Coordinates of C-alpha atoms and ligand atoms in Angstrom, one line a residue:
M1 CA 200.6 -80.1 -27.6
A2 CA 201.7 -78.9 -24.3
N3 CA 203.9 -75.9 -24.5
T4 CA 204.9 -74.8 -20.8
K5 CA 207.1 -72.0 -20.2
S6 CA 209.3 -72.2 -17.0
P7 CA 208.5 -69.8 -14.2
E8 CA 211.8 -67.8 -14.5
T9 CA 211.2 -67.1 -18.4
K10 CA 211.2 -63.5 -17.8
H11 CA 214.3 -63.3 -15.5
V12 CA 216.9 -65.7 -16.7
R13 CA 217.7 -66.8 -20.4
V14 CA 216.1 -70.5 -20.0
D15 CA 212.9 -71.4 -21.7
V16 CA 211.8 -74.8 -21.3
R17 CA 209.3 -75.9 -23.4
T18 CA 207.7 -79.3 -23.5
Y19 CA 205.7 -80.8 -26.4
K20 CA 204.2 -84.0 -26.2
G21 CA 204.2 -86.9 -28.7
A22 CA 203.8 -90.8 -28.4
G23 CA 206.9 -92.6 -26.6
V24 CA 207.6 -95.7 -29.3
S25 CA 211.0 -96.8 -28.1
P26 CA 211.8 -96.2 -24.2
G27 CA 214.7 -94.4 -22.8
I28 CA 216.0 -90.9 -22.0
A29 CA 218.1 -89.4 -24.7
V30 CA 219.7 -85.8 -24.1
G31 CA 221.4 -84.1 -27.2
R32 CA 221.1 -81.0 -29.1
A33 CA 218.7 -80.7 -32.4
L34 CA 219.6 -81.2 -35.2
I35 CA 217.1 -81.0 -37.7
L36 CA 216.9 -83.4 -40.8
E37 CA 215.9 -82.1 -44.2
K38 CA 214.7 -84.6 -46.7
D39 CA 213.8 -83.1 -49.7
V40 CA 216.7 -84.3 -51.9
G41 CA 218.9 -86.4 -49.7
S42 CA 219.4 -86.3 -46.1
V43 CA 221.0 -82.6 -45.2
Y44 CA 222.6 -82.0 -41.9
R45 CA 223.7 -78.9 -40.8
V46 CA 227.5 -79.6 -39.9
P47 CA 229.5 -76.8 -38.6
V48 CA 233.1 -76.7 -40.0
G49 CA 236.2 -75.4 -38.8
D50 CA 237.5 -71.3 -40.0
A51 CA 240.1 -73.2 -42.3
E52 CA 237.7 -75.6 -44.3
V53 CA 235.3 -72.5 -45.3
P54 CA 237.2 -72.1 -48.3
K55 CA 236.5 -75.6 -49.2
E56 CA 233.1 -75.6 -48.7
V57 CA 232.6 -72.3 -51.3
R58 CA 234.7 -74.4 -53.6
R59 CA 232.5 -77.5 -53.3
L60 CA 229.8 -74.9 -53.9
G61 CA 231.4 -73.7 -57.2
E62 CA 231.8 -77.3 -58.5
A63 CA 228.4 -78.2 -57.8
I64 CA 226.8 -75.1 -59.6
E65 CA 229.5 -76.0 -62.6
Q66 CA 228.4 -79.5 -62.9
T67 CA 224.5 -78.3 -62.8
R68 CA 225.4 -76.2 -65.2
K69 CA 226.8 -78.6 -67.7
D70 CA 223.8 -81.1 -67.0
L71 CA 221.3 -78.6 -67.9
R72 CA 223.3 -78.2 -71.1
E73 CA 222.8 -81.8 -72.0
L74 CA 219.4 -82.1 -70.5
K75 CA 218.8 -78.8 -73.0
A76 CA 220.4 -80.7 -76.1
K77 CA 219.0 -83.9 -75.3
V78 CA 215.0 -82.3 -75.2
S79 CA 215.8 -80.0 -78.3
R80 CA 216.7 -83.5 -80.3
T81 CA 213.6 -85.6 -78.6
I82 CA 210.9 -83.0 -78.3
G83 CA 212.0 -79.9 -79.9
D84 CA 213.3 -76.3 -79.4
E85 CA 210.4 -74.9 -77.8
Y86 CA 210.6 -76.9 -74.9
A87 CA 214.4 -77.1 -74.4
S88 CA 213.9 -73.2 -73.8
I89 CA 212.6 -74.0 -69.8
F90 CA 216.3 -74.6 -69.3
D91 CA 217.2 -71.3 -70.2
A92 CA 215.2 -70.1 -67.3
H93 CA 217.2 -72.3 -65.2
A94 CA 220.7 -71.5 -66.5
M95 CA 219.6 -67.6 -65.6
I96 CA 219.4 -68.5 -61.7
L97 CA 222.2 -70.6 -61.8
G98 CA 224.2 -67.8 -63.3
D99 CA 222.8 -65.3 -61.2
P100 CA 225.5 -64.2 -59.0
T101 CA 222.9 -62.8 -56.3
F102 CA 222.0 -66.6 -56.0
S103 CA 225.3 -67.9 -55.3
D104 CA 226.8 -65.0 -53.4
Q105 CA 223.9 -65.7 -50.7
I106 CA 224.8 -69.3 -50.1
V107 CA 229.0 -68.1 -50.5
K108 CA 227.6 -65.8 -47.3
K109 CA 226.0 -68.4 -45.1
I110 CA 228.9 -70.4 -45.4
E111 CA 231.4 -67.7 -44.6
D112 CA 229.0 -66.0 -41.9
E113 CA 227.5 -69.3 -40.1
K114 CA 230.5 -71.2 -40.5
I115 CA 228.5 -74.3 -42.1
N116 CA 228.8 -76.8 -44.8
A117 CA 227.5 -75.8 -48.5
E118 CA 224.6 -78.3 -48.3
W119 CA 222.9 -76.5 -45.4
A120 CA 223.4 -72.7 -46.5
L121 CA 222.0 -73.9 -50.2
Q122 CA 218.9 -75.7 -48.4
T123 CA 218.3 -72.6 -46.2
V124 CA 218.7 -69.6 -48.9
K125 CA 216.3 -72.2 -51.4
D126 CA 214.1 -72.5 -48.6
E127 CA 214.1 -68.7 -48.3
L128 CA 213.9 -67.6 -51.6
E129 CA 211.0 -70.4 -52.2
A130 CA 208.8 -68.7 -49.8
R131 CA 209.5 -64.8 -50.6
F132 CA 208.6 -65.7 -54.3
A133 CA 205.3 -67.8 -52.6
S134 CA 204.3 -64.4 -51.3
F135 CA 204.2 -62.3 -54.5
E136 CA 200.8 -61.4 -56.1
D137 CA 202.2 -61.7 -59.3
E138 CA 201.2 -65.4 -60.8
Y139 CA 204.4 -65.2 -63.3
L140 CA 206.7 -64.4 -60.2
R141 CA 205.2 -67.0 -58.1
D142 CA 206.1 -69.5 -60.6
R143 CA 209.5 -68.7 -60.5
G144 CA 209.7 -69.9 -57.2
A145 CA 209.3 -73.6 -58.4
D146 CA 212.1 -73.0 -60.9
I147 CA 214.5 -71.8 -58.1
A148 CA 213.6 -75.1 -55.9
D149 CA 214.4 -76.8 -58.8
V150 CA 217.5 -75.6 -59.7
G151 CA 218.5 -75.8 -56.0
D152 CA 217.6 -79.3 -56.1
S153 CA 219.8 -80.1 -58.6
V154 CA 222.6 -78.4 -57.3
L155 CA 222.2 -80.3 -54.2
K156 CA 222.1 -83.3 -55.6
N157 CA 225.5 -82.4 -57.1
L158 CA 227.0 -81.4 -53.8
L159 CA 226.0 -84.4 -52.0
G160 CA 227.6 -86.4 -54.7
I161 CA 231.2 -84.6 -54.4
A162 CA 232.9 -86.0 -50.9
H163 CA 231.1 -84.4 -48.3
H164 CA 230.5 -83.6 -44.2
D165 CA 229.0 -86.5 -42.6
L166 CA 227.4 -86.6 -39.2
S167 CA 230.8 -88.5 -37.6
E168 CA 232.6 -84.9 -37.6
I169 CA 230.1 -83.9 -34.8
T170 CA 231.7 -84.2 -31.6
H171 CA 228.7 -83.8 -29.4
D172 CA 225.5 -86.1 -28.9
V173 CA 223.2 -85.4 -31.1
I174 CA 219.1 -85.8 -31.5
I175 CA 217.8 -86.1 -35.2
L176 CA 214.4 -83.9 -35.3
A177 CA 212.5 -84.3 -38.7
E178 CA 208.9 -84.1 -40.0
D179 CA 209.0 -88.3 -40.7
L180 CA 211.7 -90.8 -41.3
T181 CA 211.7 -93.8 -43.3
P182 CA 212.9 -97.5 -42.1
S183 CA 216.0 -97.0 -44.4
D184 CA 217.2 -93.4 -42.5
T185 CA 216.4 -94.8 -39.2
I186 CA 218.6 -98.2 -39.7
H187 CA 221.7 -95.6 -39.8
F188 CA 221.1 -94.3 -37.0
N189 CA 222.9 -96.9 -34.7
R190 CA 225.9 -95.1 -33.7
R191 CA 227.1 -91.5 -32.0
P192 CA 226.4 -89.0 -32.3
I193 CA 222.9 -89.9 -32.7
V194 CA 221.2 -90.8 -29.4
G195 CA 217.9 -90.2 -30.1
F196 CA 215.0 -89.0 -32.5
A197 CA 211.9 -87.3 -32.8
T198 CA 209.1 -86.9 -35.4
A199 CA 206.1 -84.7 -36.3
T200 CA 204.6 -87.5 -38.0
G201 CA 204.3 -91.6 -37.5
G202 CA 202.8 -94.6 -35.9
R203 CA 203.4 -96.5 -33.3
T204 CA 203.5 -99.4 -35.4
S205 CA 205.6 -98.0 -38.2
H206 CA 208.8 -99.6 -39.1
T207 CA 210.5 -96.7 -38.0
S208 CA 209.1 -96.6 -34.5
I209 CA 209.8 -101.1 -34.4
I210 CA 213.4 -100.2 -35.7
A211 CA 214.0 -97.4 -32.8
K212 CA 212.9 -100.2 -30.0
S213 CA 215.2 -102.6 -31.9
L214 CA 218.2 -100.2 -32.1
F215 CA 217.3 -99.2 -28.1
M216 CA 217.2 -95.3 -29.2
P217 CA 214.8 -93.6 -27.4
A218 CA 212.2 -91.9 -29.8
V219 CA 209.2 -89.7 -29.8
I220 CA 207.1 -89.2 -32.7
G221 CA 203.9 -87.4 -33.7
V222 CA 205.2 -84.0 -32.3
P223 CA 202.9 -81.5 -34.2
R224 CA 205.6 -78.8 -36.1
L225 CA 208.2 -80.4 -34.4
T226 CA 211.0 -78.9 -37.0
E227 CA 209.4 -75.4 -36.9
L228 CA 209.0 -75.3 -32.8
I229 CA 212.9 -76.3 -32.1
D230 CA 215.7 -74.8 -33.6
N231 CA 219.1 -76.7 -34.6
D232 CA 221.7 -76.8 -31.5
E233 CA 219.0 -76.3 -28.9
L234 CA 219.6 -78.4 -26.2
I235 CA 216.6 -81.4 -26.0
I236 CA 215.7 -84.0 -23.7
V237 CA 213.5 -86.8 -25.9
D238 CA 211.9 -89.1 -23.3
G239 CA 210.7 -92.3 -25.0
Y240 CA 209.2 -93.4 -22.2
E241 CA 206.6 -90.6 -21.6
G242 CA 206.3 -89.5 -25.2
T243 CA 207.8 -85.5 -24.6
V244 CA 210.2 -83.9 -25.6
V245 CA 212.0 -80.8 -23.3
V246 CA 213.7 -78.3 -24.8
N247 CA 216.3 -76.0 -23.1
P248 CA 216.2 -78.2 -19.7
T249 CA 218.0 -76.9 -16.8
P250 CA 220.7 -79.0 -15.8
A251 CA 218.4 -79.8 -12.8
L252 CA 216.0 -81.0 -14.9
V253 CA 218.6 -83.4 -16.8
E254 CA 219.5 -84.5 -13.8
E255 CA 216.3 -85.5 -13.1
Y256 CA 215.6 -87.3 -16.3
R257 CA 218.8 -89.2 -16.0
S258 CA 217.8 -90.2 -12.4
R259 CA 214.3 -91.2 -13.8
E260 CA 216.3 -93.8 -16.6
T261 CA 218.2 -95.1 -14.0
R262 CA 214.8 -96.3 -11.7
H263 CA 213.6 -97.7 -15.1
E264 CA 216.9 -99.7 -15.9
E265 CA 216.3 -101.0 -12.3
H266 CA 213.1 -102.1 -12.9
E267 CA 213.9 -103.8 -16.5
K268 CA 217.1 -105.3 -14.5
K269 CA 214.5 -107.1 -12.0
L270 CA 212.1 -108.0 -14.9
L271 CA 215.3 -110.2 -16.5
E272 CA 215.5 -112.1 -13.1
N273 CA 212.8 -114.3 -15.3
R274 CA 215.0 -115.2 -18.4
D275 CA 215.1 -118.6 -17.4
L276 CA 211.7 -119.5 -16.1
E277 CA 208.9 -120.8 -18.4
A278 CA 205.9 -118.8 -19.6
I279 CA 203.4 -120.9 -18.4
T280 CA 200.0 -120.0 -16.8
R281 CA 199.1 -120.3 -13.5
D282 CA 197.1 -123.4 -14.8
G283 CA 199.9 -125.2 -16.5
V284 CA 199.5 -123.9 -20.3
K285 CA 203.0 -123.5 -21.8
L286 CA 203.4 -120.6 -24.4
A287 CA 206.3 -120.0 -26.2
M288 CA 208.1 -116.4 -26.2
L289 CA 210.1 -115.4 -29.3
A290 CA 211.6 -112.6 -30.7
N291 CA 211.2 -110.2 -33.6
I292 CA 214.4 -109.1 -35.3
E293 CA 215.2 -106.7 -38.2
L294 CA 218.8 -107.1 -37.7
V295 CA 221.8 -110.0 -37.2
E296 CA 223.1 -107.8 -34.4
E297 CA 219.9 -107.6 -32.2
L298 CA 220.5 -111.8 -31.5
G299 CA 222.4 -110.9 -28.4
D300 CA 219.6 -109.0 -27.2
A301 CA 217.0 -111.9 -28.2
L302 CA 219.2 -114.2 -26.1
K303 CA 219.6 -111.9 -23.4
F304 CA 215.9 -111.7 -22.8
G305 CA 215.1 -114.9 -23.0
A306 CA 213.8 -115.7 -26.2
E307 CA 212.7 -119.3 -27.4
G308 CA 213.5 -118.9 -30.9
I309 CA 213.1 -116.4 -33.8
G310 CA 209.2 -115.6 -34.7
L311 CA 210.0 -113.3 -37.0
Y312 CA 213.3 -112.1 -38.8
R313 CA 212.5 -109.1 -40.8
S314 CA 214.5 -110.5 -43.8
E315 CA 213.8 -107.1 -45.8
F316 CA 216.3 -105.0 -43.7
L317 CA 219.3 -107.2 -45.2
F318 CA 218.4 -105.3 -48.4
I319 CA 217.9 -102.3 -46.5
S320 CA 221.3 -102.1 -45.1
K321 CA 223.2 -103.3 -48.4
S322 CA 221.3 -100.6 -50.0
P323 CA 221.8 -99.2 -52.8
G324 CA 223.5 -102.1 -53.7
L325 CA 221.5 -105.7 -53.5
P326 CA 222.7 -108.6 -51.5
N327 CA 223.7 -111.6 -53.0
E328 CA 223.1 -115.3 -51.9
E329 CA 226.2 -115.6 -50.0
D330 CA 225.2 -112.4 -48.0
H331 CA 221.6 -114.2 -47.3
F332 CA 223.2 -117.6 -46.8
E333 CA 225.8 -116.1 -44.2
A334 CA 223.1 -114.2 -42.1
Y335 CA 220.5 -117.0 -41.9
C336 CA 223.1 -119.4 -40.9
R337 CA 224.4 -117.3 -38.1
I338 CA 220.9 -116.5 -37.1
A339 CA 220.3 -120.6 -36.9
K340 CA 223.4 -120.9 -35.1
E341 CA 223.3 -118.7 -32.4
M342 CA 219.4 -119.4 -31.5
A343 CA 220.4 -123.2 -31.9
P344 CA 218.6 -125.4 -30.3
H345 CA 215.8 -123.4 -31.0
S346 CA 213.9 -122.5 -34.3
T347 CA 214.2 -119.2 -36.5
V348 CA 211.5 -118.3 -39.0
I349 CA 212.6 -116.1 -42.0
R350 CA 210.2 -114.3 -43.4
T351 CA 211.1 -113.4 -46.8
F352 CA 211.6 -109.6 -48.2
D353 CA 208.7 -107.9 -47.2
L354 CA 209.6 -104.8 -49.3
G355 CA 207.0 -102.3 -50.6
G356 CA 204.6 -100.0 -48.8
K357 CA 206.9 -98.1 -47.0
K358 CA 209.8 -100.1 -47.2
L359 CA 212.1 -99.0 -49.5
A360 CA 210.9 -100.4 -52.5
R361 CA 211.6 -97.6 -54.6
D362 CA 215.2 -97.4 -54.0
V363 CA 216.0 -101.2 -54.5
I364 CA 213.3 -101.8 -57.2
G365 CA 212.4 -98.5 -58.7
T366 CA 208.9 -98.5 -58.2
K367 CA 206.6 -95.5 -57.6
E368 CA 203.1 -96.0 -56.8
D369 CA 200.4 -93.6 -55.4
N370 CA 199.1 -96.4 -52.9
P371 CA 202.0 -97.9 -52.2
V372 CA 200.7 -99.7 -49.1
L373 CA 198.3 -101.5 -51.4
G374 CA 200.6 -102.1 -54.3
L375 CA 203.1 -104.3 -54.9
R376 CA 204.7 -105.3 -51.6
G377 CA 205.2 -108.5 -49.9
L378 CA 204.9 -111.7 -51.4
R379 CA 203.4 -109.9 -54.7
L380 CA 206.7 -108.2 -55.0
C381 CA 208.9 -111.0 -54.4
M382 CA 206.9 -113.0 -57.1
K383 CA 207.4 -109.9 -59.6
H384 CA 211.1 -109.8 -58.9
R385 CA 211.6 -113.5 -59.3
D386 CA 215.5 -113.0 -59.6
L387 CA 216.2 -111.4 -56.3
F388 CA 213.2 -114.0 -55.0
R389 CA 214.9 -117.0 -56.3
T390 CA 218.1 -115.7 -54.7
Q391 CA 216.8 -115.3 -51.2
L392 CA 214.9 -118.5 -51.5
R393 CA 218.2 -121.0 -52.6
A394 CA 220.0 -119.1 -49.5
I395 CA 217.1 -120.1 -47.2
L396 CA 217.1 -123.6 -48.1
R397 CA 220.8 -123.7 -47.9
A398 CA 221.3 -122.5 -44.6
S399 CA 218.4 -124.7 -43.5
A400 CA 221.0 -127.7 -43.7
F401 CA 222.5 -125.6 -40.7
G402 CA 220.1 -125.2 -38.2
D403 CA 216.3 -125.0 -37.5
I404 CA 214.9 -123.0 -40.4
K405 CA 211.4 -122.6 -41.5
I406 CA 210.3 -120.1 -44.4
M407 CA 207.4 -117.5 -43.9
F408 CA 205.7 -115.5 -46.8
P409 CA 204.4 -111.8 -46.4
L410 CA 201.3 -110.4 -47.4
V411 CA 199.9 -113.6 -48.9
S412 CA 195.8 -112.8 -49.8
S413 CA 195.1 -115.7 -51.8
V414 CA 195.4 -119.8 -51.9
Q415 CA 196.8 -119.2 -55.4
E416 CA 199.5 -117.0 -53.9
L417 CA 200.7 -119.4 -51.9
R418 CA 201.0 -122.1 -54.5
Q419 CA 202.4 -120.4 -56.5
A420 CA 205.4 -119.4 -53.9
K421 CA 205.3 -123.2 -52.9
A422 CA 206.0 -124.0 -56.7
L423 CA 209.1 -121.8 -56.9
L424 CA 210.4 -123.2 -53.5
R425 CA 209.7 -126.9 -55.4
E426 CA 211.7 -126.1 -58.2
L427 CA 214.5 -124.5 -56.3
K428 CA 214.9 -127.8 -54.2
G429 CA 215.0 -129.8 -57.5
E430 CA 217.7 -127.3 -58.7
L431 CA 219.8 -127.8 -55.3
D432 CA 219.2 -131.6 -55.7
L433 CA 221.0 -130.9 -59.3
E434 CA 223.6 -129.5 -57.5
G435 CA 224.3 -131.6 -54.8
K436 CA 223.7 -128.8 -52.2
A437 CA 221.8 -129.9 -48.6
Y438 CA 218.9 -128.6 -47.5
D439 CA 216.2 -129.5 -44.8
R440 CA 213.8 -131.7 -47.1
D441 CA 210.8 -130.7 -44.5
I442 CA 211.5 -127.4 -44.2
E443 CA 208.3 -125.7 -42.8
V444 CA 206.3 -123.0 -45.1
G445 CA 204.2 -120.9 -43.0
I446 CA 202.7 -117.3 -44.3
M447 CA 201.6 -114.1 -42.4
I448 CA 197.9 -113.6 -42.2
E449 CA 197.8 -109.9 -42.1
V450 CA 195.5 -109.2 -45.2
P451 CA 191.7 -109.5 -44.1
A452 CA 191.1 -111.9 -46.9
A453 CA 193.7 -114.3 -45.7
A454 CA 192.8 -113.9 -42.0
I455 CA 188.8 -114.9 -43.5
I456 CA 189.7 -117.9 -45.2
A457 CA 192.5 -118.9 -42.8
D458 CA 190.5 -122.4 -42.6
I459 CA 191.4 -122.8 -46.0
L460 CA 195.2 -121.8 -46.1
A461 CA 195.6 -123.8 -42.9
Q462 CA 195.3 -126.6 -45.1
E463 CA 197.8 -125.4 -47.1
A464 CA 200.5 -123.9 -44.8
D465 CA 202.8 -125.6 -42.0
F466 CA 202.0 -122.4 -39.7
F467 CA 200.4 -119.1 -39.6
A468 CA 202.0 -116.0 -38.0
I469 CA 199.3 -113.1 -37.3
G470 CA 200.6 -109.9 -38.0
T471 CA 198.2 -107.6 -36.6
N472 CA 200.6 -104.3 -37.2
D473 CA 199.0 -105.1 -41.2
L474 CA 196.0 -106.8 -40.3
I475 CA 194.6 -103.7 -38.1
Q476 CA 195.6 -101.4 -40.7
Y477 CA 193.8 -103.6 -43.8
S478 CA 190.9 -104.2 -41.5
L479 CA 190.0 -101.0 -40.1
A480 CA 191.4 -99.0 -43.4
I481 CA 193.6 -96.7 -41.4
D482 CA 197.1 -96.0 -42.1
R483 CA 199.3 -97.4 -39.4
G484 CA 201.7 -94.7 -39.7
N485 CA 199.4 -91.6 -40.2
E486 CA 199.0 -90.0 -36.6
N487 CA 195.7 -88.5 -37.9
V488 CA 194.1 -91.8 -37.9
S489 CA 196.0 -93.2 -35.1
Y490 CA 193.5 -92.7 -32.4
L491 CA 191.6 -95.6 -34.6
Y492 CA 194.1 -98.0 -34.5
E493 CA 192.1 -100.3 -32.1
P494 CA 193.6 -103.9 -31.2
L495 CA 190.6 -104.6 -29.3
H496 CA 188.1 -103.7 -31.9
P497 CA 185.2 -106.6 -32.2
A498 CA 186.1 -106.8 -36.0
L499 CA 189.6 -107.6 -34.8
L500 CA 188.9 -109.8 -32.2
R501 CA 186.5 -112.0 -34.7
L502 CA 189.1 -112.1 -37.0
L503 CA 191.9 -113.7 -34.7
K504 CA 189.5 -116.0 -32.9
F505 CA 188.8 -117.4 -36.5
V506 CA 192.5 -117.9 -37.2
I507 CA 193.6 -119.2 -34.0
E508 CA 190.8 -121.7 -34.2
S509 CA 191.5 -122.6 -37.6
G510 CA 195.1 -123.5 -36.8
R511 CA 194.0 -125.4 -33.8
K512 CA 191.8 -127.1 -35.9
A513 CA 194.1 -128.2 -38.9
G514 CA 196.9 -129.1 -36.0
I515 CA 199.3 -126.2 -37.3
P516 CA 200.9 -123.6 -34.5
V517 CA 199.8 -120.0 -34.8
S518 CA 201.9 -117.2 -33.4
M519 CA 201.5 -113.6 -33.6
C520 CA 204.3 -111.4 -34.4
G521 CA 202.5 -108.1 -34.5
E522 CA 202.9 -105.4 -31.8
M523 CA 200.0 -106.2 -30.4
A524 CA 201.5 -109.3 -28.8
S525 CA 203.9 -107.3 -26.9
D526 CA 201.3 -105.3 -24.8
P527 CA 200.7 -106.5 -21.5
L528 CA 197.0 -105.7 -21.4
Y529 CA 196.3 -107.6 -24.7
A530 CA 198.8 -110.4 -23.6
V531 CA 195.7 -111.1 -21.3
V532 CA 193.2 -111.0 -24.0
L533 CA 195.5 -113.3 -26.6
V534 CA 195.9 -116.1 -24.1
G535 CA 192.2 -116.0 -23.2
L536 CA 191.8 -116.5 -27.2
G537 CA 194.1 -119.5 -27.2
L538 CA 197.2 -118.4 -28.7
E539 CA 200.3 -120.2 -27.8
R540 CA 203.0 -118.5 -29.5
F541 CA 203.9 -114.7 -29.2
S542 CA 206.9 -113.2 -30.8
M543 CA 207.9 -109.7 -30.7
N544 CA 210.8 -106.9 -29.7
P545 CA 213.4 -108.9 -27.4
S546 CA 213.0 -106.3 -24.7
N547 CA 209.2 -106.8 -24.2
I548 CA 209.4 -110.7 -23.4
P549 CA 210.2 -110.3 -19.6
V550 CA 207.0 -108.2 -19.0
V551 CA 204.8 -110.4 -21.3
K552 CA 206.2 -113.3 -19.6
N553 CA 205.3 -111.9 -16.3
V554 CA 201.6 -111.2 -17.5
I555 CA 201.4 -114.6 -18.5
R556 CA 202.4 -116.4 -15.3
S557 CA 200.4 -114.1 -13.3
V558 CA 197.1 -115.6 -15.0
R559 CA 195.2 -118.6 -15.4
Y560 CA 194.1 -119.8 -19.3
K561 CA 190.8 -120.4 -17.9
D562 CA 189.9 -117.0 -16.4
C563 CA 191.2 -115.3 -19.3
K564 CA 189.2 -117.6 -21.8
K565 CA 186.0 -116.8 -19.7
M566 CA 186.7 -113.0 -19.9
V567 CA 187.5 -112.8 -23.4
E568 CA 184.1 -115.1 -24.3
A569 CA 182.2 -112.4 -22.3
A570 CA 184.0 -109.6 -24.3
L571 CA 183.3 -111.2 -27.6
E572 CA 179.8 -109.9 -26.6
K573 CA 180.6 -106.2 -26.4
R574 CA 179.8 -104.0 -29.0
T575 CA 183.1 -101.3 -29.0
A576 CA 186.7 -101.4 -28.4
Q577 CA 185.6 -99.0 -25.7
E578 CA 183.7 -101.1 -23.9
I579 CA 185.7 -104.1 -24.4
E580 CA 189.1 -102.4 -23.2
E581 CA 187.1 -101.3 -19.9
F582 CA 185.6 -104.7 -19.4
I583 CA 189.5 -106.2 -19.7
I584 CA 190.6 -103.5 -17.5
E585 CA 187.9 -104.1 -14.7
S586 CA 188.2 -107.7 -15.0
V587 CA 191.7 -108.1 -14.6
A588 CA 191.8 -105.5 -11.4
L589 CA 189.0 -107.7 -10.1
K590 CA 190.7 -111.4 -10.8
F591 CA 194.0 -109.7 -9.8
P592 CA 193.4 -106.7 -6.8
E593 CA 197.3 -106.5 -6.2
G594 CA 197.9 -106.4 -10.0
L595 CA 199.3 -109.3 -11.9
V596 CA 202.1 -110.4 -9.5
P597 CA 204.0 -113.3 -11.2
R598 CA 205.2 -116.3 -9.8
T599 CA 208.6 -116.5 -8.7
T600 CA 209.3 -120.6 -9.2
Ligands
PEP701 C1 202.5 -107.1 -39.0 O1 202.2 -106.6 -40.0 O2 202.2 -107.0 -37.9 C2 204.3 -107.7 -39.1 C3 204.6 -108.0 -38.2 O3 204.9 -107.0 -40.2 P1 205.6 -106.0 -40.4 O4 205.6 -104.8 -39.0 O5 206.9 -106.0 -40.8 O6 204.8 -105.1 -41.5
MG702 MG1 203.2 -106.9 -42.0

């Protein structure tokens, strides 16, 4: 982390600080810091007008009263079921609630700072917890936990009473948080939020993927970010370089703005290849497909020249409907719209890949110690059969209106694929009985993202109609590193020899069985890795739409034959570093002027 104080610090009140993280979504955003506290729900600091202060105090009172009622009911229930001695725990909580110093402090904060009750409560709770944690006496230290419990209960009730939200803030804001989930991020696609930065996270985490899809500048992995920056400080988030600049001078803001204009001009230039084919210099035609999470991204897919949707992450339909669930018509409408807008190209709908870090707890109610190795992907689809049936019926029905393919996530065995296909057959029978149309030859493919699936790709290729390699998970599982954990992000090596061997085998297995193989992991969108993938024989690249022009240019610059030879030699190397250096050197030797695409 760099912390550069401007030389003028002593003389003027401008204290420019720069913190370094990783840029995961390009662009420049300028706004006031808004720290997101997430202990209970999403707590924002919302300034309120003078006239609204009494209302906030009243809301606090109502929430405290509701919590008191909840406590009484809980106490009665506990004494009925497990006995009076346990119920006395709640007396301690009731005492804190009834203690006027607790509520007085919160009211004072609301009045002094003219802020919403949630924020005032959260801050007082944090202060009290910190004070109690510092006591020598163990009994007193434990009371800190009681205060936290009571504070959380009041906060929950406060959030249930009509409350202030972000739409009331009139200036641009940048969200700062320890971590953000995909479901937090998906709600960021509107003003006043113009960018975000987090302390944790990984490049291929879903939060980063969504930021890119929303064109929202984002930086992740800035250690202690929420301690180093205060609410309301002016910040620049530079998603190109991965920096967060605090208290920039007007001249600095101007400089960043013009940097963004230069990037935009460069992007415009790249778009000139929109209607050109992704074809190597020696005539190998490759397909450029788009990954999308939201139906609203279809416009981008078309704008950047996608030749189809290689991955629609349908779980985001669940996330955007949360806490409700999409019904068959919701699914059907979304899939028809995608298929129609992408026609004559095809659309791969991946059945919902909830679980892991994607909302399973909210939708399905599961809580697991190790969710990434738990009930996610196809396993979760099969367990929650009703949700799965609803989705599969909708996909089948939509297949009558466009070129749609089905893809199952996180397949780890032939058995799982057979079970899912058996369910699909059953649903086809159901639709036949109901006289509903569907594509009888709908293709059914699988994600190759579990090492076991990659290792038996030759067998799976006999029973799947296509493969899509998900390197985000395949790397996570084969190298044993959490894709969202910045502590091990240095080990996230797409050029690891183990991974290249797996990729080679999967691509060859697909070719031998005569089924298409695509890659929809983030690896496919990186220009350097694209050269390697061309050499490995990958024919279909699926990525965030905005990355298509760059990768297409790379493909139009190289010869397949050269890439193949280069990869054969790379596979002899022992480490990811050796491979990367070798690839960079070879590309520089072969193309001394850089990768210059043909213009025709
Ligand atoms: C992958 O794992 O590479 C993939 C594309 O799926 P997701 O990123 O949605 O897990
Ligand atoms: Mg995956």
